[in-house]
Short mmCIF file of C-alpha atoms in Angstrom, two decimals:
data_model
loop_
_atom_site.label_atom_id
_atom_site.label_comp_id
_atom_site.label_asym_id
_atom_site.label_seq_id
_atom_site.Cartn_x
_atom_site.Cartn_y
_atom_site.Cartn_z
CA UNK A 1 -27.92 -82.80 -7.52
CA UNK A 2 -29.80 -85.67 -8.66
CA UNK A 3 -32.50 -84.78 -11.00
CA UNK A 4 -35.04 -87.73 -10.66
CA UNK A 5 -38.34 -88.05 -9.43
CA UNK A 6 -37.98 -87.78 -6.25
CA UNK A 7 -41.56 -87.90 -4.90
CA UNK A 8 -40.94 -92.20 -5.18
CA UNK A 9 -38.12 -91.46 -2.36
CA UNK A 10 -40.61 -89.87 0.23
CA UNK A 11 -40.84 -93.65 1.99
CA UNK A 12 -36.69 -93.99 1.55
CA UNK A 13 -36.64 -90.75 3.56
CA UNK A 14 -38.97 -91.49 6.11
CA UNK A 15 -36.52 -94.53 6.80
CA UNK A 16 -33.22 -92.28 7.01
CA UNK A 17 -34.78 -89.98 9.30
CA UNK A 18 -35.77 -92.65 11.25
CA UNK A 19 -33.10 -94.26 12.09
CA UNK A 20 -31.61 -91.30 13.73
CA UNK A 21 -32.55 -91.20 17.75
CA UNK A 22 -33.32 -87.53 17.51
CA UNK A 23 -35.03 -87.63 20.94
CA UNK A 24 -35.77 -83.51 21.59
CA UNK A 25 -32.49 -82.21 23.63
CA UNK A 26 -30.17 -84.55 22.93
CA UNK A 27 -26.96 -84.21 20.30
CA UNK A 28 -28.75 -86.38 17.84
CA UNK A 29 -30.83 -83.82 16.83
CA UNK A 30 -27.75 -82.26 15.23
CA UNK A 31 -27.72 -85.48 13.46
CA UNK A 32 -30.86 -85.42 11.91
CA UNK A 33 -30.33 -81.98 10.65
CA UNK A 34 -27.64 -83.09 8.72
CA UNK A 35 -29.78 -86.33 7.41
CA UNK A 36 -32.16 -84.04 6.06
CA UNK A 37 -29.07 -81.34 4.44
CA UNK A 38 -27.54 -84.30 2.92
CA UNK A 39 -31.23 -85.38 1.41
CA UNK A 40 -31.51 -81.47 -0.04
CA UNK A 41 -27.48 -81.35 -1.05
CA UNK A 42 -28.39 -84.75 -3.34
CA UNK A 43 -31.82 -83.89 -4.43
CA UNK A 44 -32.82 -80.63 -4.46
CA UNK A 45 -32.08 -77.01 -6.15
CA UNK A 46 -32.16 -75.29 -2.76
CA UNK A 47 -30.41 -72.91 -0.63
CA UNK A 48 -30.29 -73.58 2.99
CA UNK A 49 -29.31 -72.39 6.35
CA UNK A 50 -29.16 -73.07 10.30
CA UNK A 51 -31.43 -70.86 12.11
CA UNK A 52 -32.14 -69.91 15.95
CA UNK A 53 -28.81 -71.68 17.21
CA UNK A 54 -28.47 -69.82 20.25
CA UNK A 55 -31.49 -71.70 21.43
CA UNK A 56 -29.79 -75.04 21.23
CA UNK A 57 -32.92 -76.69 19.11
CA UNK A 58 -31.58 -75.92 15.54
CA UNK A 59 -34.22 -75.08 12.63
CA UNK A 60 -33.10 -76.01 9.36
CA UNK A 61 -35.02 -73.55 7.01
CA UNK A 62 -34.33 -74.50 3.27
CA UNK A 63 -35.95 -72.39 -0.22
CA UNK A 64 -36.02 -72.82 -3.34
CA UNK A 65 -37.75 -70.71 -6.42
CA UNK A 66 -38.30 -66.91 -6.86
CA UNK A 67 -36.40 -64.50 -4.53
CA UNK A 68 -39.31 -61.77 -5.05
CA UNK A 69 -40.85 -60.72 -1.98
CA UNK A 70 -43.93 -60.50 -3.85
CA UNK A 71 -44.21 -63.52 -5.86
CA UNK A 72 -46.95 -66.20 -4.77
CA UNK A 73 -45.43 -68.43 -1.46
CA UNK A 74 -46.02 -71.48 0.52
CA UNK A 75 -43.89 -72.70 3.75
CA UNK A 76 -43.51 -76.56 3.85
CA UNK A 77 -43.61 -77.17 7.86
CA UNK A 78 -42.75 -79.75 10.79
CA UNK A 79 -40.19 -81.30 13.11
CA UNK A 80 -37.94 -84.01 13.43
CA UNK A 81 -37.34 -84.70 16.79
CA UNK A 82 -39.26 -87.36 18.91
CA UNK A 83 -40.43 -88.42 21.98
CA UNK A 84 -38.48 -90.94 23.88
CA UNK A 85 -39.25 -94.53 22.75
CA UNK A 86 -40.59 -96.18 25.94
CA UNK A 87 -41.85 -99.51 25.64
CA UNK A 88 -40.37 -100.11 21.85
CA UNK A 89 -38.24 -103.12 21.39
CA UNK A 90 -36.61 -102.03 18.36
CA UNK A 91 -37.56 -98.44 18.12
CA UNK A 92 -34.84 -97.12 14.98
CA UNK A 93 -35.01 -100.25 12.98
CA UNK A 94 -36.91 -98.20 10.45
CA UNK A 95 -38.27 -101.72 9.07
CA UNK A 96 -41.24 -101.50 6.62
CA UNK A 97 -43.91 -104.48 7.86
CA UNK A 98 -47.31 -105.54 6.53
CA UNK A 99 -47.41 -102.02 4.40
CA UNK A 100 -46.34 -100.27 7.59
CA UNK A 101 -43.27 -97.88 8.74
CA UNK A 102 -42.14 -99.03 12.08
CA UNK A 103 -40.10 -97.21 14.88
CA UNK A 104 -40.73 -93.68 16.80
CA UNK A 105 -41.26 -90.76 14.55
CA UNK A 106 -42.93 -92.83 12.15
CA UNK A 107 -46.12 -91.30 12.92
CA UNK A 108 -44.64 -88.02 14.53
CA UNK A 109 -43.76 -86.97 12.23
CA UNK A 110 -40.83 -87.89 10.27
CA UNK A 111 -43.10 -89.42 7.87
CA UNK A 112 -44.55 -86.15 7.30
CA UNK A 113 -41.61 -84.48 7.10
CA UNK A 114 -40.49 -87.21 4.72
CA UNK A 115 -43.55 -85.95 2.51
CA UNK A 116 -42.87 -82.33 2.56
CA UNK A 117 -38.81 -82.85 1.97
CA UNK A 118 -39.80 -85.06 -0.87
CA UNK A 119 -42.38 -82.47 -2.04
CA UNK A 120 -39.76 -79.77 -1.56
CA UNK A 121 -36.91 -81.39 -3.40
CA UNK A 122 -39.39 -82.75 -6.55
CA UNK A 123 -40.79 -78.84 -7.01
CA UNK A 124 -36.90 -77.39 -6.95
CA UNK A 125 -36.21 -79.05 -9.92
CA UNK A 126 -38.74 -77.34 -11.81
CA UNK A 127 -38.74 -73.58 -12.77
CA UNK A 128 -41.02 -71.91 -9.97
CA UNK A 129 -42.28 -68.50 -10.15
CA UNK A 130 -43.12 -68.49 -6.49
CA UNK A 131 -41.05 -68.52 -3.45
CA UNK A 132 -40.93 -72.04 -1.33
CA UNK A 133 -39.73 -72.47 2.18
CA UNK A 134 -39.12 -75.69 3.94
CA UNK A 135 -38.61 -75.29 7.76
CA UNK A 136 -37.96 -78.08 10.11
CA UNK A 137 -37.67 -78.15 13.62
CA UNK A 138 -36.40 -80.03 16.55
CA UNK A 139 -37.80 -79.18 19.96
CA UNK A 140 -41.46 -79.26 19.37
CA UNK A 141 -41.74 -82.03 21.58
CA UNK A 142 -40.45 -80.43 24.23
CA UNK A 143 -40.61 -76.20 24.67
CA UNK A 144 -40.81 -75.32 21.21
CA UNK A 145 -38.55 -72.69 21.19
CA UNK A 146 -36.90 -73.11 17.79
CA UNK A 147 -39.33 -72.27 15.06
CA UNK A 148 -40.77 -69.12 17.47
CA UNK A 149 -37.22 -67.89 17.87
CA UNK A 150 -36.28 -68.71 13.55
CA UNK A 151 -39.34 -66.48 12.53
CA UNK A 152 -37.91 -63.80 14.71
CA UNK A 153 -34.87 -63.47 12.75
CA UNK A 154 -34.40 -60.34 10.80
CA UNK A 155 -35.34 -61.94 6.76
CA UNK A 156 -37.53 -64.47 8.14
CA UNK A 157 -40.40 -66.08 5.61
CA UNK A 158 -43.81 -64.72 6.01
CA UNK A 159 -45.16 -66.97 3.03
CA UNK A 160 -48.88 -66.52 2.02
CA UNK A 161 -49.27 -70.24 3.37
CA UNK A 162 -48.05 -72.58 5.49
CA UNK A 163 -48.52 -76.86 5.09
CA UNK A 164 -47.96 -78.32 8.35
CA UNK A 165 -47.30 -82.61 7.59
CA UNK A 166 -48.34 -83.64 11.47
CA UNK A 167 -50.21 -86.92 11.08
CA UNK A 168 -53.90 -86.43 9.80
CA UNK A 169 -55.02 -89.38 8.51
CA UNK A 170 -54.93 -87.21 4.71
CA UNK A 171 -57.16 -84.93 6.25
CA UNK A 172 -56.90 -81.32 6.79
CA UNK A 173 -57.01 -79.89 10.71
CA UNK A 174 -57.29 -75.88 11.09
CA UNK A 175 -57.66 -75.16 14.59
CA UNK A 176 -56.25 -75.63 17.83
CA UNK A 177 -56.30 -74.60 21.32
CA UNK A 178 -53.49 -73.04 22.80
CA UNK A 179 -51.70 -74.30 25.71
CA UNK A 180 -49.74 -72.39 28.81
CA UNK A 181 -48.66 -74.43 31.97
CA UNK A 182 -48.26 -71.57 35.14
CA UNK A 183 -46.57 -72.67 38.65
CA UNK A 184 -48.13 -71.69 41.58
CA UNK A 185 -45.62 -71.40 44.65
CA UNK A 186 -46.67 -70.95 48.20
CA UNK A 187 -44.50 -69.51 50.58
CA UNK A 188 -44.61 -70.59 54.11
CA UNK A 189 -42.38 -71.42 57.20
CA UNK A 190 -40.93 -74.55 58.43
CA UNK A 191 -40.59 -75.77 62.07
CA UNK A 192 -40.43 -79.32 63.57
CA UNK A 193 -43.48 -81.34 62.85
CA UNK A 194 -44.26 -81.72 67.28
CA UNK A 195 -45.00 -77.70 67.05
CA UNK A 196 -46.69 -77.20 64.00
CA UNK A 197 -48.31 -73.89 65.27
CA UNK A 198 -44.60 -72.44 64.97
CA UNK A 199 -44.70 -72.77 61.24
CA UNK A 200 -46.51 -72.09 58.05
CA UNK A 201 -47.82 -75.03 56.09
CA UNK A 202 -47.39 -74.73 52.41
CA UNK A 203 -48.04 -78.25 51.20
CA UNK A 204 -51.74 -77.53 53.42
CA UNK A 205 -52.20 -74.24 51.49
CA UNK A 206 -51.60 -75.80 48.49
CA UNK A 207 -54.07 -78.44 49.41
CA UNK A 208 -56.76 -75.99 49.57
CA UNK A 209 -55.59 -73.65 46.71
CA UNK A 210 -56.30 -76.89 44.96
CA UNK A 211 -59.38 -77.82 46.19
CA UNK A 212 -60.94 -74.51 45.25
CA UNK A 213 -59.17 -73.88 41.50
CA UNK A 214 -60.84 -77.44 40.39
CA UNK A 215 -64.00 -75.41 40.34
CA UNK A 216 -63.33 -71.94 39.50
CA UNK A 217 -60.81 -72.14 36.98
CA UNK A 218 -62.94 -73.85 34.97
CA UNK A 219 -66.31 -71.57 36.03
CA UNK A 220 -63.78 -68.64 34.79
CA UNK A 221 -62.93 -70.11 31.76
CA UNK A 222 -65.18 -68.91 28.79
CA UNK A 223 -66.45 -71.54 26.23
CA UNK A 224 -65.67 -70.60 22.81
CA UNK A 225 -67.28 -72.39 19.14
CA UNK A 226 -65.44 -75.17 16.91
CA UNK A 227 -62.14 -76.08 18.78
CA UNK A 228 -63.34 -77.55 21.98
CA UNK A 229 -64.37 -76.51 25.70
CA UNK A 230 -61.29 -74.94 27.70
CA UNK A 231 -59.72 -77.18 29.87
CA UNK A 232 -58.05 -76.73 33.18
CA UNK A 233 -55.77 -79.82 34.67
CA UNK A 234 -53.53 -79.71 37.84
CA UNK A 235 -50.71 -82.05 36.90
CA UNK A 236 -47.87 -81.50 39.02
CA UNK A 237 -47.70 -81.02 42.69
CA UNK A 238 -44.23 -80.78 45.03
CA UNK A 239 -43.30 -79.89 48.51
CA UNK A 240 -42.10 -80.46 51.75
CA UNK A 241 -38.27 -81.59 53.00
CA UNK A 242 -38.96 -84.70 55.05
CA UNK A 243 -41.50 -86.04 56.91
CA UNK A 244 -40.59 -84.28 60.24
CA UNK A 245 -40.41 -80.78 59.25
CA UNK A 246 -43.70 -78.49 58.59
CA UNK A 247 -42.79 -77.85 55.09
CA UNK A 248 -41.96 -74.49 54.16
CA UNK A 249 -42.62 -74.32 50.02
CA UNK A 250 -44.95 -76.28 47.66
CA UNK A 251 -45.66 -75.88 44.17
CA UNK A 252 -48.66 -76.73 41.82
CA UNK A 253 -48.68 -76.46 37.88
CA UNK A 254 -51.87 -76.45 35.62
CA UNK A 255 -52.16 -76.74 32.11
CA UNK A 256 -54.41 -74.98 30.54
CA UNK A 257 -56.13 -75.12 27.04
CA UNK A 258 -57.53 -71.86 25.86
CA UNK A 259 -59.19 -71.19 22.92
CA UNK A 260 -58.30 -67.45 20.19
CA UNK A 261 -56.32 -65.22 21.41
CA UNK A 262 -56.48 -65.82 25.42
CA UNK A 263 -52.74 -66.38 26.88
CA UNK A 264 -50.86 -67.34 29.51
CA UNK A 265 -51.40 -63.93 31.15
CA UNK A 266 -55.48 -64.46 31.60
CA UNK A 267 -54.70 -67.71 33.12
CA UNK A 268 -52.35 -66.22 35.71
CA UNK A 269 -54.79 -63.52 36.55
CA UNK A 270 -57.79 -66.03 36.73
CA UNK A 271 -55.38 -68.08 39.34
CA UNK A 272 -54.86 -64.95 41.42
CA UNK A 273 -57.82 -64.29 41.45
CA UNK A 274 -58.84 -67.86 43.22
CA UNK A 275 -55.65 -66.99 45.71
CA UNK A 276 -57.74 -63.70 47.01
CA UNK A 277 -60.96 -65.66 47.94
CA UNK A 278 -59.43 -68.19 49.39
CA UNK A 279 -57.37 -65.15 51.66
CA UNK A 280 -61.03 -64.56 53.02
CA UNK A 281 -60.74 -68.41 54.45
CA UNK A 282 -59.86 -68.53 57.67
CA UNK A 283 -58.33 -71.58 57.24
CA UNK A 284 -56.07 -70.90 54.49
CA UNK A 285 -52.69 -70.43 55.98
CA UNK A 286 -50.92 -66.71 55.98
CA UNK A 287 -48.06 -68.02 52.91
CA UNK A 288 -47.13 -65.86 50.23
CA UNK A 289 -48.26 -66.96 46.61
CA UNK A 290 -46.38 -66.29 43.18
CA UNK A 291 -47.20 -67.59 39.55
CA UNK A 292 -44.69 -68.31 37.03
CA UNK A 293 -46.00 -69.14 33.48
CA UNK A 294 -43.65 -72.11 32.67
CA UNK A 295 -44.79 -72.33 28.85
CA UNK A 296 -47.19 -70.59 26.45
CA UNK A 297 -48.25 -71.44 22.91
CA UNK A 298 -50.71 -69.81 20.83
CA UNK A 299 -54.11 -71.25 19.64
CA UNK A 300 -53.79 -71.28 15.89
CA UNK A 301 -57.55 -70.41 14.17
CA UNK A 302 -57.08 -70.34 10.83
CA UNK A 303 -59.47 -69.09 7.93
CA UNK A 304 -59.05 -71.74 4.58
CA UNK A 305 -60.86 -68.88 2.68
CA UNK A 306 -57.96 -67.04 1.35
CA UNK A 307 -56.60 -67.85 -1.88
CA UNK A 308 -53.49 -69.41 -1.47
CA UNK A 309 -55.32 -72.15 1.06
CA UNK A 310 -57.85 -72.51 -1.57
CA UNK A 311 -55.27 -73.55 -3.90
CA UNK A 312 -53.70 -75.60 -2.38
CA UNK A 313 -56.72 -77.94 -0.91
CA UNK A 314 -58.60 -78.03 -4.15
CA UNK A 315 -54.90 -79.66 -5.70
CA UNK A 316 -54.61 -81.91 -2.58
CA UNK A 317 -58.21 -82.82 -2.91
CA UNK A 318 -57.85 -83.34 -6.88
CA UNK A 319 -54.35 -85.77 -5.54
CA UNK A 320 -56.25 -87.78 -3.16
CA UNK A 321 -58.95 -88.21 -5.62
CA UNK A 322 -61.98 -87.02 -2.90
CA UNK A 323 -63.23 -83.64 -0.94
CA UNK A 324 -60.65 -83.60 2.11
CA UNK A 325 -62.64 -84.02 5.63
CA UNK A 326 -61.46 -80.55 7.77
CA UNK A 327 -61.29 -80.80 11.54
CA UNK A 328 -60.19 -78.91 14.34
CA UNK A 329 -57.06 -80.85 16.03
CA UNK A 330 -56.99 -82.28 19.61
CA UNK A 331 -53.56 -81.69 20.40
CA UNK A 332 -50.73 -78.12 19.82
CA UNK A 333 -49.00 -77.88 16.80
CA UNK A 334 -46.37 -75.41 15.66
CA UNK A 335 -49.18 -74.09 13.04
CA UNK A 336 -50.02 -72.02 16.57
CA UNK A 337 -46.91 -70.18 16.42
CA UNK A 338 -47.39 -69.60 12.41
CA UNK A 339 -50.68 -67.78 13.41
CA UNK A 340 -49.47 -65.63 16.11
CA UNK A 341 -46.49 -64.41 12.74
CA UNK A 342 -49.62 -63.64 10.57
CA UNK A 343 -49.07 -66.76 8.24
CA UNK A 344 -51.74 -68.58 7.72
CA UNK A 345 -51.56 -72.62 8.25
CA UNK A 346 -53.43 -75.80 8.09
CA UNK A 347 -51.94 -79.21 9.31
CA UNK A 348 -51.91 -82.00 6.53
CA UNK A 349 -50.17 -85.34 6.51
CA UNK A 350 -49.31 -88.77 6.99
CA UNK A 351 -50.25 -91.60 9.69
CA UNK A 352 -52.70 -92.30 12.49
CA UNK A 353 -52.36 -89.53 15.50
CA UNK A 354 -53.48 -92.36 18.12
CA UNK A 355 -50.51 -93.92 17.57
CA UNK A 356 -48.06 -90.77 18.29
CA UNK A 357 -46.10 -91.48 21.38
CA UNK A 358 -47.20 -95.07 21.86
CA UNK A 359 -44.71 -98.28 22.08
CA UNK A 360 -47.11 -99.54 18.39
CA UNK A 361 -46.19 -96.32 16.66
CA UNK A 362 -46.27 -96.71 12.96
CA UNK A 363 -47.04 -95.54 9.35
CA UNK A 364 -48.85 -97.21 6.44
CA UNK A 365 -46.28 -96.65 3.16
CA UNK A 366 -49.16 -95.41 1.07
CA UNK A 367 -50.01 -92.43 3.27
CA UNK A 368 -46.81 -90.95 3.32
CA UNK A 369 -46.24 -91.85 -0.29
CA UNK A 370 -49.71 -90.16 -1.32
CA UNK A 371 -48.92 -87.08 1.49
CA UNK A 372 -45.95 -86.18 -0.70
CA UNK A 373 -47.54 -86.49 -4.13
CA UNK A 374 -50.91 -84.26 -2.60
CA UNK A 375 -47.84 -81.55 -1.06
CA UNK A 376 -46.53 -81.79 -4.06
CA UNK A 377 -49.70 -80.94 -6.31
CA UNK A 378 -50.37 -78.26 -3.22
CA UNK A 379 -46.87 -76.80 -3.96
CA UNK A 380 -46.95 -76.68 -8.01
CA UNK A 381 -50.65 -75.49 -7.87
CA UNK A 382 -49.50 -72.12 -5.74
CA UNK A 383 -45.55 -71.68 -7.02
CA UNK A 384 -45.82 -72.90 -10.60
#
């Protein structure tokens, strides 16, 4: 191991990770695993292992300080996959440009990870009496199976915080809605297209299925304080075999964003319920309907008045120099799945979320430089 200050290296990390493709579901997110277990084998007092393989998104979930189960704890949180990098030119150059990190991840969120490994490595060196846990996962761009199915495992952390470093702008986001997406499949019965009374149309039940959950969903939906309205939007529609054939099977999917501790389940009944008034149409064809919910993650609501988050913002606030601005967050986060464990979370870190996903995506050097000395402070101010 190195023994340096390794907080200066946050930026040097940001680059390595980088420059791995780890697109979610493809082999190089193997890669950037061992990137980051190279970074904690150099620079870090740690002990580390592989968690929830049999998923095929590996977790790497790293600690370092007091083995007591009851010693003061904090998680250090995020991902390192990414998105695909449509519309980049040059999208694992890694190049640093007018104070900027270029190339996808940059933003989300390998500069935040960057941060937190930099944080992580700089606070193993010292003698901690409390327990820290770095986790780091690589599907949460796609079904974010990974860190659910590592906090499953039998010994898994249940730390009295956890840091999420998902870009922020520096600022500190407690809430979000949860998310489920549920398929609705329609049933019918084909027959050639001159004898349409022979068959059953799906596509045509689906139609009106759709026509009629644009207004009740939402009229079902109950509006809850500080995170945002619940939102309902159809985004996927398929059916039919060819354009000669009454089409015997559609399908719709809807996303949904629900606020507490609503599910996929209530959004599946609330659906159902739509199906039995439109049965009283007479136009709505005789198909059979089934749901399938196709993804589910939890809202994450988050209370910063327990002691261990009050730590750790008054020492990011004292890093940064000013009182931190706290916001609920647009978007999901993995912070959701941290809440439905019992561990408390907040989302703190580097770079511009506008830019996530987008061909411009980029980081300015000081925020991840300053996220990793504030994670740090956060980190020594809780496991000192």
């Amino acid at each position: 191991m190195t023994q340096e200050n390794v907080l200066s290296r946050a930026v040097e990390f940001a680059q390595t990770l980088v420059r791995v493709p780890s697109v979610s579901g493809t082999p190089a997110t193997h890669d950037v695993i061992r990137a980051v277990e190279e970074i904690l084998s150099r620079f870090s007092r740690s002990t580390s292992r592989i968690a929830a393989q049999s998923t095929g998104a590996p977790v790497l979930l790293a600690h370092c300080g007091s083995d007591d189960p009851n010693a003061p704890s904090l998680m250090l949180s995020g991902h390192i996959d990414v998105v695909p990098p449509a519309g980049m030119t040059d999208p694992w150059s890694a190049e640093i440009k007018d104070g900027r990190l270029l190339g996808r991840g940059s933003t989300d969120m390998k500069g935040g990870a960057a941060a937190a490994i930099a944080a992580f490595c700089e606070a193993s060196q010292k003698d901690l009496k409390g327990s820290l846990w770095l986790i780091l996962s690589t599907d949460e761009e796609t079904d974010v199976k990974g860190v659910k199915a590592a906090l499953e495992e039998p010994g898994a952390p249940r730390p009295d915080l956890a840091i999420i470093a998902e870009p922020t702008e520096l600022t500190i986001r407690n809430e979000h809605r949860g998310d489920a997406w549920v398929r609705v499949d329609f049933q019918g019965r084909s027959a050639h297209s001159s004898r349409p009374h022979l068959g059953v149309n799906a596509i045509e039940a689906a139609a009106l299925f759709i026509v009629r959950a644009r207004k009740r969903l939402p009229e079902m939906q109950k509006e809850g304080p500080g995170i945002g309205p619940q939102t309902t939007s159809i985004d996927m529609v398929s059916g039919g075999a060819a354009p000669n054939v009454v089409p015997a099977s559609a399908s719709v999917t809807i996303d949904f964003r629900y606020q507490g501790e609503e599910c996929g389940r209530i959004q599946e009944e609330r659906i159902l319920r739509v199906v039995e008034e439109l049965r009283k149409d007479p136009d709505f064809p005789p198909v059979e309907v089934s749901t399938t919910i196709t993804g589910d993650w939890p809202a994450l609501s988050s209370s910063l008045e327990n002691p261990a988050a009050q730590q750790a913002i008054a020492a990011i606030e004292a890093s940064l120099g000013h009182k931190v601005e706290v916001t609920p967050m647009s978007g999901w986060g993995e912070g959701g799945y941290m809440h439905a464990f019992g561990i408390p979370a907040f989302y703190f870190g580097p770079g511009e979320g506008k830019l996530a996903h987008t061909p411009k995506e980029s980081s300015p050097v000081w925020h991840i430089e300053k996220a990793a000395e504030a994670i740090y402070r956060a980190v020594m101010a809780r496991c000192a």
